Amino acid sequence: MRVISPGCHSPAELAAWVKLLNGQSDSPHHLRRTMMLDACRLLTVVLVGAPAEPAFTPDDHRALDRMMPLIGSVVMLREKVDAAQARWQALAETLDRLTVGVVLANPQGGVLVMNQSAEEILQSALQRGDGKDEDAASLVRRLMDRGPAGAGQGRVAAGGPATLALPRDTSLPVTVLLAPVTGGARGQPAEGPFTALFLCDPERSLAGHEDSLRVVFGLTRLEAKIVVNLVNGLSPEECAQQLRISVHTIRAYLKQIFSKTGTHRQANLIRLVLASFGGLRAQRADPHATSSDGQAIPPGGAGFPASPRLEGLAPAAR
């Protein structure tokens, strides 16, 4: 069985193709049928019997004629399933490029979707919090139950979005936003309402975006390192110590950075960088990418990963 794409033709031309292909079945041990799958493609089904077996009978021909529309429907359905899987994988890859953790849970608290950042943030909370005996899925259910009216059985939809703090014993808490997601066509719940959880970890570093800063703002390699250190909370003095240069040199570079980024204060610079890159994970660079100064950008900076992580996302089991 195969799908032939002779190109977009008129119905008469496609009918001629059907006759031509069906006319090739001149052996009693070959049973061939061709049908128009859509406006541009033909579906050909060939049954081949062994020479020692009885030849195909007229009943076999009639049975295949009756089955052809069903076979065509199965082929079209398989193509739709393949397209849906490709879109799902693209969605998984997209979510894994965010620094914000994203979790989608059903009304019973079962995790349907969890991106890479959510997995890492929840594991950090489990290792440094009061739920060391839990796993990520049970922690999600506990967060849902802490909503205004609880999120179990869809109650978060009645209570509306909620903001929670997920404490950790040795670091700043994780900010968690719970929001109802109805799903279904035209606002009608299909299996929901679902609950979307967005997790923000204030301790997640901007490291790895140096090359992105060089591309977008035309910074030099050292200027980009200074900006990343400042955004990650270092003072100019601490930045100078880490980079092994003087504070005077740091302040001189800051003037250049302000000029290139159109900012005037350190606070404005940090706000600009966070707004530009704060929601994206640092990924492997395009091997052909160059910064504004014409230098090649090595792997490990801006761009997207060569091998996107998809195993953290899977369609919900039914």
PDB file of C-alpha atoms in Angstrom:
ATOM      1  CA  MET A   1       0.000   0.000   0.000  1.00  0.00           C
ATOM      2  CA  ARG A   2       1.371   3.392  -0.910  1.00  0.00           C
ATOM      3  CA  VAL A   3       0.308   6.971  -1.482  1.00  0.00           C
ATOM      4  CA  ILE A   4       1.305   8.461  -4.825  1.00  0.00           C
ATOM      5  CA  SER A   5       1.565  12.222  -5.290  1.00  0.00           C
ATOM      6  CA  PRO A   6       1.549  12.899  -9.043  1.00  0.00           C
ATOM      7  CA  GLY A   7       0.931  16.580  -8.373  1.00  0.00           C
ATOM      8  CA  CYS A   8      -2.241  18.623  -8.373  1.00  0.00           C
ATOM      9  CA  HIS A   9      -4.290  17.642 -11.398  1.00  0.00           C
ATOM     10  CA  SER A  10      -7.847  17.970 -12.583  1.00  0.00           C
ATOM     11  CA  PRO A  11     -10.346  15.219 -11.627  1.00  0.00           C
ATOM     12  CA  ALA A  12     -10.162  13.900 -15.202  1.00  0.00           C
ATOM     13  CA  GLU A  13      -6.370  13.632 -15.036  1.00  0.00           C
ATOM     14  CA  LEU A  14      -6.544  11.853 -11.675  1.00  0.00           C
ATOM     15  CA  ALA A  15      -9.150   9.460 -13.043  1.00  0.00           C
ATOM     16  CA  ALA A  16      -6.757   8.647 -15.899  1.00  0.00           C
ATOM     17  CA  TRP A  17      -4.036   7.917 -13.328  1.00  0.00           C
ATOM     18  CA  VAL A  18      -6.430   5.554 -11.518  1.00  0.00           C
ATOM     19  CA  LYS A  19      -7.198   3.664 -14.708  1.00  0.00           C
ATOM     20  CA  LEU A  20      -3.522   3.479 -15.630  1.00  0.00           C
ATOM     21  CA  LEU A  21      -2.483   2.057 -12.269  1.00  0.00           C
ATOM     22  CA  ASN A  22      -5.389  -0.353 -12.042  1.00  0.00           C
ATOM     23  CA  GLY A  23      -4.650  -1.557 -15.548  1.00  0.00           C
ATOM     24  CA  GLN A  24      -1.278  -2.886 -14.411  1.00  0.00           C
ATOM     25  CA  SER A  25      -3.015  -5.696 -12.496  1.00  0.00           C
ATOM     26  CA  ASP A  26      -2.917  -8.355 -15.201  1.00  0.00           C
ATOM     27  CA  SER A  27      -1.989 -11.360 -13.037  1.00  0.00           C
ATOM     28  CA  PRO A  28      -4.557 -13.577 -11.274  1.00  0.00           C
ATOM     29  CA  HIS A  29      -2.299 -13.468  -8.213  1.00  0.00           C
ATOM     30  CA  HIS A  30      -2.250  -9.653  -8.086  1.00  0.00           C
ATOM     31  CA  LEU A  31      -5.126  -7.569  -6.866  1.00  0.00           C
ATOM     32  CA  ARG A  32      -4.669  -3.820  -7.349  1.00  0.00           C
ATOM     33  CA  ARG A  33      -6.940  -0.908  -6.560  1.00  0.00           C
ATOM     34  CA  THR A  34      -6.264   2.823  -6.761  1.00  0.00           C
ATOM     35  CA  MET A  35      -8.429   5.633  -5.432  1.00  0.00           C
ATOM     36  CA  MET A  36      -8.164   9.396  -5.172  1.00  0.00           C
ATOM     37  CA  LEU A  37      -7.086  10.162  -1.600  1.00  0.00           C
ATOM     38  CA  ASP A  38      -7.484  13.905  -2.020  1.00  0.00           C
ATOM     39  CA  ALA A  39      -7.201  16.499  -4.756  1.00  0.00           C
ATOM     40  CA  CYS A  40      -3.502  15.817  -5.335  1.00  0.00           C
ATOM     41  CA  ARG A  41      -2.756  12.237  -4.253  1.00  0.00           C
ATOM     42  CA  LEU A  42      -3.661   8.673  -5.146  1.00  0.00           C
ATOM     43  CA  LEU A  43      -3.790   5.694  -2.803  1.00  0.00           C
ATOM     44  CA  THR A  44      -2.726   2.385  -4.353  1.00  0.00           C
ATOM     45  CA  VAL A  45      -3.328  -0.955  -2.628  1.00  0.00           C
ATOM     46  CA  VAL A  46      -1.767  -4.105  -4.111  1.00  0.00           C
ATOM     47  CA  LEU A  47      -2.430  -7.609  -2.805  1.00  0.00           C
ATOM     48  CA  VAL A  48       0.016 -10.268  -3.999  1.00  0.00           C
ATOM     49  CA  GLY A  49      -0.719 -13.967  -3.650  1.00  0.00           C
ATOM     50  CA  ALA A  50       1.812 -16.763  -3.795  1.00  0.00           C
ATOM     51  CA  PRO A  51       1.907 -18.653  -7.108  1.00  0.00           C
ATOM     52  CA  ALA A  52       0.967 -21.881  -5.341  1.00  0.00           C
ATOM     53  CA  GLU A  53      -2.163 -20.334  -3.826  1.00  0.00           C
ATOM     54  CA  PRO A  54      -5.515 -20.025  -5.596  1.00  0.00           C
ATOM     55  CA  ALA A  55      -5.991 -16.975  -7.774  1.00  0.00           C
ATOM     56  CA  PHE A  56      -8.042 -14.036  -6.540  1.00  0.00           C
ATOM     57  CA  THR A  57     -11.748 -14.492  -7.185  1.00  0.00           C
ATOM     58  CA  PRO A  58     -14.388 -11.932  -8.198  1.00  0.00           C
ATOM     59  CA  ASP A  59     -15.525 -11.951  -4.555  1.00  0.00           C
ATOM     60  CA  ASP A  60     -12.022 -10.872  -3.554  1.00  0.00           C
ATOM     61  CA  HIS A  61     -12.192  -8.012  -6.026  1.00  0.00           C
ATOM     62  CA  ARG A  62     -15.571  -6.892  -4.693  1.00  0.00           C
ATOM     63  CA  ALA A  63     -14.351  -7.151  -1.084  1.00  0.00           C
ATOM     64  CA  LEU A  64     -11.351  -4.926  -1.833  1.00  0.00           C
ATOM     65  CA  ASP A  65     -13.617  -2.446  -3.611  1.00  0.00           C
ATOM     66  CA  ARG A  66     -15.739  -2.200  -0.445  1.00  0.00           C
ATOM     67  CA  MET A  67     -12.658  -1.851   1.752  1.00  0.00           C
ATOM     68  CA  MET A  68     -10.939   0.883  -0.256  1.00  0.00           C
ATOM     69  CA  PRO A  69     -12.901   3.801   1.293  1.00  0.00           C
ATOM     70  CA  LEU A  70     -12.136   2.431   4.768  1.00  0.00           C
ATOM     71  CA  ILE A  71      -8.455   2.018   3.927  1.00  0.00           C
ATOM     72  CA  GLY A  72      -8.399   5.585   2.640  1.00  0.00           C
ATOM     73  CA  SER A  73      -9.980   6.828   5.879  1.00  0.00           C
ATOM     74  CA  VAL A  74      -7.383   4.939   7.939  1.00  0.00           C
ATOM     75  CA  VAL A  75      -4.542   6.461   5.914  1.00  0.00           C
ATOM     76  CA  MET A  76      -5.937   9.972   6.359  1.00  0.00           C
ATOM     77  CA  LEU A  77      -6.448   9.365  10.087  1.00  0.00           C
ATOM     78  CA  ARG A  78      -2.878   8.107  10.463  1.00  0.00           C
ATOM     79  CA  GLU A  79      -1.578  11.229   8.767  1.00  0.00           C
ATOM     80  CA  LYS A  80      -3.592  13.397  11.172  1.00  0.00           C
ATOM     81  CA  VAL A  81      -2.231  11.450  14.148  1.00  0.00           C
ATOM     82  CA  ASP A  82       1.333  11.874  12.863  1.00  0.00           C
ATOM     83  CA  ALA A  83       0.756  15.604  12.405  1.00  0.00           C
ATOM     84  CA  ALA A  84      -0.679  15.879  15.937  1.00  0.00           C
ATOM     85  CA  GLN A  85       2.346  14.050  17.364  1.00  0.00           C
ATOM     86  CA  ALA A  86       4.676  16.400  15.501  1.00  0.00           C
ATOM     87  CA  ARG A  87       2.827  19.418  16.915  1.00  0.00           C
ATOM     88  CA  TRP A  88       2.997  17.902  20.397  1.00  0.00           C
ATOM     89  CA  GLN A  89       6.745  17.393  20.119  1.00  0.00           C
ATOM     90  CA  ALA A  90       7.129  20.975  18.906  1.00  0.00           C
ATOM     91  CA  LEU A  91       5.122  22.166  21.928  1.00  0.00           C
ATOM     92  CA  ALA A  92       7.289  20.055  24.242  1.00  0.00           C
ATOM     93  CA  GLU A  93      10.456  21.522  22.772  1.00  0.00           C
ATOM     94  CA  THR A  94       9.050  25.040  23.081  1.00  0.00           C
ATOM     95  CA  LEU A  95       8.107  24.626  26.756  1.00  0.00           C
ATOM     96  CA  ASP A  96      11.515  23.156  27.550  1.00  0.00           C
ATOM     97  CA  ARG A  97      13.136  26.392  26.343  1.00  0.00           C
ATOM     98  CA  LEU A  98      11.498  28.425  29.131  1.00  0.00           C
ATOM     99  CA  THR A  99      13.089  29.192  32.481  1.00  0.00           C
ATOM    100  CA  VAL A 100       9.622  29.385  34.018  1.00  0.00           C
ATOM    101  CA  GLY A 101       8.400  26.012  35.194  1.00  0.00           C
ATOM    102  CA  VAL A 102       5.137  24.963  33.537  1.00  0.00           C
ATOM    103  CA  VAL A 103       2.916  22.173  34.857  1.00  0.00           C
ATOM    104  CA  LEU A 104      -0.554  21.179  33.640  1.00  0.00           C
ATOM    105  CA  ALA A 105      -2.604  19.006  35.997  1.00  0.00           C
ATOM    106  CA  ASN A 106      -6.034  17.407  35.716  1.00  0.00           C
ATOM    107  CA  PRO A 107      -8.808  17.966  38.298  1.00  0.00           C
ATOM    108  CA  GLN A 108      -7.535  15.046  40.386  1.00  0.00           C
ATOM    109  CA  GLY A 109      -4.029  16.490  40.572  1.00  0.00           C
ATOM    110  CA  GLY A 110      -2.494  14.164  38.008  1.00  0.00           C
ATOM    111  CA  VAL A 111       0.373  15.724  36.082  1.00  0.00           C
ATOM    112  CA  LEU A 112      -0.272  15.847  32.330  1.00  0.00           C
ATOM    113  CA  VAL A 113       2.552  18.168  31.258  1.00  0.00           C
ATOM    114  CA  MET A 114       5.768  19.182  33.014  1.00  0.00           C
ATOM    115  CA  ASN A 115       8.585  21.034  31.303  1.00  0.00           C
ATOM    116  CA  GLN A 116      12.269  20.717  32.163  1.00  0.00           C
ATOM    117  CA  SER A 117      12.408  23.869  34.293  1.00  0.00           C
ATOM    118  CA  ALA A 118       9.429  22.741  36.393  1.00  0.00           C
ATOM    119  CA  GLU A 119      11.106  19.401  36.967  1.00  0.00           C
ATOM    120  CA  GLU A 120      14.325  21.070  38.115  1.00  0.00           C
ATOM    121  CA  ILE A 121      12.551  23.616  40.346  1.00  0.00           C
ATOM    122  CA  LEU A 122      10.378  20.980  42.013  1.00  0.00           C
ATOM    123  CA  GLN A 123      13.373  18.725  42.597  1.00  0.00           C
ATOM    124  CA  SER A 124      15.191  21.675  44.191  1.00  0.00           C
ATOM    125  CA  ALA A 125      12.213  22.293  46.464  1.00  0.00           C
ATOM    126  CA  LEU A 126      12.046  18.620  47.429  1.00  0.00           C
ATOM    127  CA  GLN A 127      15.754  18.490  48.254  1.00  0.00           C
ATOM    128  CA  ARG A 128      15.757  21.718  50.285  1.00  0.00           C
ATOM    129  CA  GLY A 129      12.251  21.752  51.756  1.00  0.00           C
ATOM    130  CA  ASP A 130       9.995  19.802  54.063  1.00  0.00           C
ATOM    131  CA  GLY A 131       8.852  17.245  51.499  1.00  0.00           C
ATOM    132  CA  LYS A 132      11.930  15.068  51.107  1.00  0.00           C
ATOM    133  CA  ASP A 133       9.777  11.927  51.011  1.00  0.00           C
ATOM    134  CA  GLU A 134       7.598  13.254  48.179  1.00  0.00           C
ATOM    135  CA  ASP A 135       8.018  13.136  44.442  1.00  0.00           C
ATOM    136  CA  ALA A 136       7.291  15.928  41.983  1.00  0.00           C
ATOM    137  CA  ALA A 137       3.758  14.700  41.221  1.00  0.00           C
ATOM    138  CA  SER A 138       2.722  14.578  44.895  1.00  0.00           C
ATOM    139  CA  LEU A 139       4.231  18.022  45.460  1.00  0.00           C
ATOM    140  CA  VAL A 140       2.088  19.370  42.594  1.00  0.00           C
ATOM    141  CA  ARG A 141      -1.027  17.908  44.227  1.00  0.00           C
ATOM    142  CA  ARG A 142      -0.064  19.504  47.550  1.00  0.00           C
ATOM    143  CA  LEU A 143       0.364  22.872  45.866  1.00  0.00           C
ATOM    144  CA  MET A 144      -3.048  22.573  44.240  1.00  0.00           C
ATOM    145  CA  ASP A 145      -4.660  21.765  47.579  1.00  0.00           C
ATOM    146  CA  ARG A 146      -3.145  24.923  49.071  1.00  0.00           C
ATOM    147  CA  GLY A 147      -5.154  27.162  46.711  1.00  0.00           C
ATOM    148  CA  PRO A 148      -7.885  29.492  48.065  1.00  0.00           C
ATOM    149  CA  ALA A 149     -10.488  26.750  47.983  1.00  0.00           C
ATOM    150  CA  GLY A 150      -8.251  23.928  46.937  1.00  0.00           C
ATOM    151  CA  ALA A 151      -7.784  22.972  43.314  1.00  0.00           C
ATOM    152  CA  GLY A 152      -8.948  19.396  43.565  1.00  0.00           C
ATOM    153  CA  GLN A 153     -11.945  18.433  41.423  1.00  0.00           C
ATOM    154  CA  GLY A 154     -11.731  21.698  39.521  1.00  0.00           C
ATOM    155  CA  ARG A 155     -12.299  24.028  42.483  1.00  0.00           C
ATOM    156  CA  VAL A 156      -9.501  26.315  41.344  1.00  0.00           C
ATOM    157  CA  ALA A 157     -11.807  27.444  38.533  1.00  0.00           C
ATOM    158  CA  ALA A 158     -14.230  28.848  41.083  1.00  0.00           C
ATOM    159  CA  GLY A 159     -11.508  30.440  43.177  1.00  0.00           C
ATOM    160  CA  GLY A 160      -9.667  31.957  40.235  1.00  0.00           C
ATOM    161  CA  PRO A 161      -5.882  32.308  39.906  1.00  0.00           C
ATOM    162  CA  ALA A 162      -3.878  32.028  43.114  1.00  0.00           C
ATOM    163  CA  THR A 163      -0.305  32.905  44.042  1.00  0.00           C
ATOM    164  CA  LEU A 164       1.547  30.688  46.494  1.00  0.00           C
ATOM    165  CA  ALA A 165       5.034  30.514  47.994  1.00  0.00           C
ATOM    166  CA  LEU A 166       6.806  27.164  48.003  1.00  0.00           C
ATOM    167  CA  PRO A 167       9.260  27.434  50.923  1.00  0.00           C
ATOM    168  CA  ARG A 168      12.754  25.950  50.944  1.00  0.00           C
ATOM    169  CA  ASP A 169      14.738  25.637  54.153  1.00  0.00           C
ATOM    170  CA  THR A 170      18.033  27.055  52.847  1.00  0.00           C
ATOM    171  CA  SER A 171      17.007  29.476  50.108  1.00  0.00           C
ATOM    172  CA  LEU A 172      14.357  31.859  48.866  1.00  0.00           C
ATOM    173  CA  PRO A 173      10.890  30.385  48.247  1.00  0.00           C
ATOM    174  CA  VAL A 174       9.619  29.482  44.790  1.00  0.00           C
ATOM    175  CA  THR A 175       6.744  31.613  43.509  1.00  0.00           C
ATOM    176  CA  VAL A 176       3.861  29.479  42.225  1.00  0.00           C
ATOM    177  CA  LEU A 177       0.942  30.827  40.203  1.00  0.00           C
ATOM    178  CA  LEU A 178      -2.062  28.514  39.842  1.00  0.00           C
ATOM    179  CA  ALA A 179      -4.497  29.350  37.047  1.00  0.00           C
ATOM    180  CA  PRO A 180      -7.593  27.504  35.777  1.00  0.00           C
ATOM    181  CA  VAL A 181      -7.551  26.226  32.194  1.00  0.00           C
ATOM    182  CA  THR A 182     -10.941  25.105  30.909  1.00  0.00           C
ATOM    183  CA  GLY A 183      -9.901  23.298  27.731  1.00  0.00           C
ATOM    184  CA  GLY A 184     -12.394  21.819  25.323  1.00  0.00           C
ATOM    185  CA  ALA A 185     -14.014  23.404  22.300  1.00  0.00           C
ATOM    186  CA  ARG A 186     -15.695  26.809  22.628  1.00  0.00           C
ATOM    187  CA  GLY A 187     -14.919  26.985  26.324  1.00  0.00           C
ATOM    188  CA  GLN A 188     -16.615  23.688  27.183  1.00  0.00           C
ATOM    189  CA  PRO A 189     -14.433  21.488  29.436  1.00  0.00           C
ATOM    190  CA  ALA A 190     -13.331  18.276  27.763  1.00  0.00           C
ATOM    191  CA  GLU A 191     -11.734  16.545  30.767  1.00  0.00           C
ATOM    192  CA  GLY A 192     -11.121  19.592  32.912  1.00  0.00           C
ATOM    193  CA  PRO A 193     -11.110  22.167  34.132  1.00  0.00           C
ATOM    194  CA  PHE A 194      -7.362  21.718  34.294  1.00  0.00           C
ATOM    195  CA  THR A 195      -4.959  23.671  36.461  1.00  0.00           C
ATOM    196  CA  ALA A 196      -1.825  25.320  35.111  1.00  0.00           C
ATOM    197  CA  LEU A 197       1.016  25.909  37.563  1.00  0.00           C
ATOM    198  CA  PHE A 198       3.764  28.398  36.739  1.00  0.00           C
ATOM    199  CA  LEU A 199       6.866  28.181  38.938  1.00  0.00           C
ATOM    200  CA  CYS A 200       9.491  30.936  39.190  1.00  0.00           C
ATOM    201  CA  ASP A 201      12.731  30.318  41.050  1.00  0.00           C
ATOM    202  CA  PRO A 202      14.440  33.597  42.091  1.00  0.00           C
ATOM    203  CA  GLU A 203      17.756  31.786  42.401  1.00  0.00           C
ATOM    204  CA  ARG A 204      17.942  30.582  38.817  1.00  0.00           C
ATOM    205  CA  SER A 205      20.955  32.136  37.150  1.00  0.00           C
ATOM    206  CA  LEU A 206      21.150  33.966  33.840  1.00  0.00           C
ATOM    207  CA  ALA A 207      24.456  32.229  33.112  1.00  0.00           C
ATOM    208  CA  GLY A 208      24.906  31.132  29.521  1.00  0.00           C
ATOM    209  CA  HIS A 209      23.332  34.199  27.920  1.00  0.00           C
ATOM    210  CA  GLU A 210      26.597  36.050  27.360  1.00  0.00           C
ATOM    211  CA  ASP A 211      26.550  35.293  23.649  1.00  0.00           C
ATOM    212  CA  SER A 212      22.922  36.355  23.336  1.00  0.00           C
ATOM    213  CA  LEU A 213      23.836  39.707  24.880  1.00  0.00           C
ATOM    214  CA  ARG A 214      26.679  40.085  22.405  1.00  0.00           C
ATOM    215  CA  VAL A 215      24.340  39.426  19.472  1.00  0.00           C
ATOM    216  CA  VAL A 216      21.469  41.656  20.578  1.00  0.00           C
ATOM    217  CA  PHE A 217      23.310  44.618  22.110  1.00  0.00           C
ATOM    218  CA  GLY A 218      26.714  44.443  20.428  1.00  0.00           C
ATOM    219  CA  LEU A 219      28.593  43.870  23.674  1.00  0.00           C
ATOM    220  CA  THR A 220      32.090  42.522  23.865  1.00  0.00           C
ATOM    221  CA  ARG A 221      32.743  39.214  25.608  1.00  0.00           C
ATOM    222  CA  LEU A 222      33.897  40.938  28.815  1.00  0.00           C
ATOM    223  CA  GLU A 223      31.004  43.409  28.790  1.00  0.00           C
ATOM    224  CA  ALA A 224      28.555  40.525  28.463  1.00  0.00           C
ATOM    225  CA  LYS A 225      30.147  38.748  31.435  1.00  0.00           C
ATOM    226  CA  ILE A 226      29.843  41.918  33.516  1.00  0.00           C
ATOM    227  CA  VAL A 227      26.145  42.254  32.643  1.00  0.00           C
ATOM    228  CA  VAL A 228      25.402  38.618  33.524  1.00  0.00           C
ATOM    229  CA  ASN A 229      27.168  38.972  36.882  1.00  0.00           C
ATOM    230  CA  LEU A 230      25.212  42.123  37.700  1.00  0.00           C
ATOM    231  CA  VAL A 231      21.902  40.535  36.741  1.00  0.00           C
ATOM    232  CA  ASN A 232      22.755  37.528  38.920  1.00  0.00           C
ATOM    233  CA  GLY A 233      23.028  39.852  41.924  1.00  0.00           C
ATOM    234  CA  LEU A 234      26.723  40.674  42.180  1.00  0.00           C
ATOM    235  CA  SER A 235      27.764  44.184  43.096  1.00  0.00           C
ATOM    236  CA  PRO A 236      30.345  46.006  40.928  1.00  0.00           C
ATOM    237  CA  GLU A 237      32.935  45.257  43.629  1.00  0.00           C
ATOM    238  CA  GLU A 238      32.102  41.534  43.649  1.00  0.00           C
ATOM    239  CA  CYS A 239      32.047  41.503  39.865  1.00  0.00           C
ATOM    240  CA  ALA A 240      35.517  43.093  39.774  1.00  0.00           C
ATOM    241  CA  GLN A 241      36.829  40.499  42.210  1.00  0.00           C
ATOM    242  CA  GLN A 242      35.404  37.601  40.204  1.00  0.00           C
ATOM    243  CA  LEU A 243      36.718  38.909  36.884  1.00  0.00           C
ATOM    244  CA  ARG A 244      40.042  39.942  38.482  1.00  0.00           C
ATOM    245  CA  ILE A 245      39.907  43.534  37.309  1.00  0.00           C
ATOM    246  CA  SER A 246      39.570  46.811  39.213  1.00  0.00           C
ATOM    247  CA  VAL A 247      36.296  48.413  40.211  1.00  0.00           C
ATOM    248  CA  HIS A 248      37.352  51.481  38.229  1.00  0.00           C
ATOM    249  CA  THR A 249      37.573  49.292  35.101  1.00  0.00           C
ATOM    250  CA  ILE A 250      34.147  47.792  35.836  1.00  0.00           C
ATOM    251  CA  ARG A 251      32.608  51.275  36.059  1.00  0.00           C
ATOM    252  CA  ALA A 252      34.310  52.311  32.815  1.00  0.00           C
ATOM    253  CA  TYR A 253      32.866  49.258  31.066  1.00  0.00           C
ATOM    254  CA  LEU A 254      29.442  50.024  32.554  1.00  0.00           C
ATOM    255  CA  LYS A 255      29.429  53.400  30.813  1.00  0.00           C
ATOM    256  CA  GLN A 256      30.031  51.650  27.503  1.00  0.00           C
ATOM    257  CA  ILE A 257      27.327  49.086  28.301  1.00  0.00           C
ATOM    258  CA  PHE A 258      24.820  51.818  29.158  1.00  0.00           C
ATOM    259  CA  SER A 259      25.563  53.509  25.846  1.00  0.00           C
ATOM    260  CA  LYS A 260      25.114  50.307  23.822  1.00  0.00           C
ATOM    261  CA  THR A 261      21.908  49.245  25.595  1.00  0.00           C
ATOM    262  CA  GLY A 262      20.311  52.699  25.786  1.00  0.00           C
ATOM    263  CA  THR A 263      20.130  52.574  29.583  1.00  0.00           C
ATOM    264  CA  HIS A 264      21.394  55.055  32.191  1.00  0.00           C
ATOM    265  CA  ARG A 265      21.393  53.126  35.466  1.00  0.00           C
ATOM    266  CA  GLN A 266      22.235  49.641  36.638  1.00  0.00           C
ATOM    267  CA  ALA A 267      18.611  49.027  37.609  1.00  0.00           C
ATOM    268  CA  ASN A 268      17.432  49.920  34.082  1.00  0.00           C
ATOM    269  CA  LEU A 269      20.069  47.633  32.592  1.00  0.00           C
ATOM    270  CA  ILE A 270      18.991  44.691  34.749  1.00  0.00           C
ATOM    271  CA  ARG A 271      15.324  45.287  33.922  1.00  0.00           C
ATOM    272  CA  LEU A 272      16.145  45.360  30.197  1.00  0.00           C
ATOM    273  CA  VAL A 273      18.142  42.142  30.291  1.00  0.00           C
ATOM    274  CA  LEU A 274      15.558  40.274  32.347  1.00  0.00           C
ATOM    275  CA  ALA A 275      12.785  41.434  30.028  1.00  0.00           C
ATOM    276  CA  SER A 276      14.828  40.319  27.011  1.00  0.00           C
ATOM    277  CA  PHE A 277      16.187  36.963  28.185  1.00  0.00           C
ATOM    278  CA  GLY A 278      14.845  36.217  31.651  1.00  0.00           C
ATOM    279  CA  GLY A 279      12.195  33.775  30.413  1.00  0.00           C
ATOM    280  CA  LEU A 280      14.465  31.757  28.115  1.00  0.00           C
ATOM    281  CA  ARG A 281      16.919  29.025  28.962  1.00  0.00           C
ATOM    282  CA  ALA A 282      20.452  29.415  27.653  1.00  0.00           C
ATOM    283  CA  GLN A 283      20.821  26.893  24.860  1.00  0.00           C
ATOM    284  CA  ARG A 284      23.420  25.690  22.401  1.00  0.00           C
ATOM    285  CA  ALA A 285      24.211  28.279  19.791  1.00  0.00           C
ATOM    286  CA  ASP A 286      23.789  28.086  16.067  1.00  0.00           C
ATOM    287  CA  PRO A 287      27.265  27.033  14.849  1.00  0.00           C
ATOM    288  CA  HIS A 288      27.061  29.692  12.125  1.00  0.00           C
ATOM    289  CA  ALA A 289      25.849  32.541  14.365  1.00  0.00           C
ATOM    290  CA  THR A 290      27.985  35.613  14.809  1.00  0.00           C
ATOM    291  CA  SER A 291      27.858  38.533  17.189  1.00  0.00           C
ATOM    292  CA  SER A 292      27.534  42.130  16.082  1.00  0.00           C
ATOM    293  CA  ASP A 293      31.319  42.471  16.134  1.00  0.00           C
ATOM    294  CA  GLY A 294      31.580  39.701  13.537  1.00  0.00           C
ATOM    295  CA  GLN A 295      33.005  37.041  15.862  1.00  0.00           C
ATOM    296  CA  ALA A 296      31.679  33.497  15.748  1.00  0.00           C
ATOM    297  CA  ILE A 297      29.597  32.443  18.746  1.00  0.00           C
ATOM    298  CA  PRO A 298      30.729  29.134  20.259  1.00  0.00           C
ATOM    299  CA  PRO A 299      28.285  26.409  21.322  1.00  0.00           C
ATOM    300  CA  GLY A 300      26.725  26.792  24.748  1.00  0.00           C
ATOM    301  CA  GLY A 301      25.288  30.283  24.357  1.00  0.00           C
ATOM    302  CA  ALA A 302      22.301  31.635  22.486  1.00  0.00           C
ATOM    303  CA  GLY A 303      20.055  29.669  20.185  1.00  0.00           C
ATOM    304  CA  PHE A 304      18.420  26.293  20.570  1.00  0.00           C
ATOM    305  CA  PRO A 305      19.648  22.832  21.575  1.00  0.00           C
ATOM    306  CA  ALA A 306      20.814  20.368  18.978  1.00  0.00           C
ATOM    307  CA  SER A 307      18.983  17.565  20.818  1.00  0.00           C
ATOM    308  CA  PRO A 308      15.777  18.984  22.309  1.00  0.00           C
ATOM    309  CA  ARG A 309      14.566  17.341  25.486  1.00  0.00           C
ATOM    310  CA  LEU A 310      11.154  15.815  24.878  1.00  0.00           C
ATOM    311  CA  GLU A 311      10.855  12.981  27.367  1.00  0.00           C
ATOM    312  CA  GLY A 312       9.472  15.284  30.074  1.00  0.00           C
ATOM    313  CA  LEU A 313       6.261  15.750  28.128  1.00  0.00           C
ATOM    314  CA  ALA A 314       3.781  13.137  27.027  1.00  0.00           C
ATOM    315  CA  PRO A 315       0.102  13.166  26.119  1.00  0.00           C
ATOM    316  CA  ALA A 316      -2.195  12.340  29.005  1.00  0.00           C
ATOM    317  CA  ALA A 317      -2.994   8.673  29.397  1.00  0.00           C
ATOM    318  CA  ARG A 318      -6.637   7.886  28.831  1.00  0.00           C
TER     319      ARG A 318
END
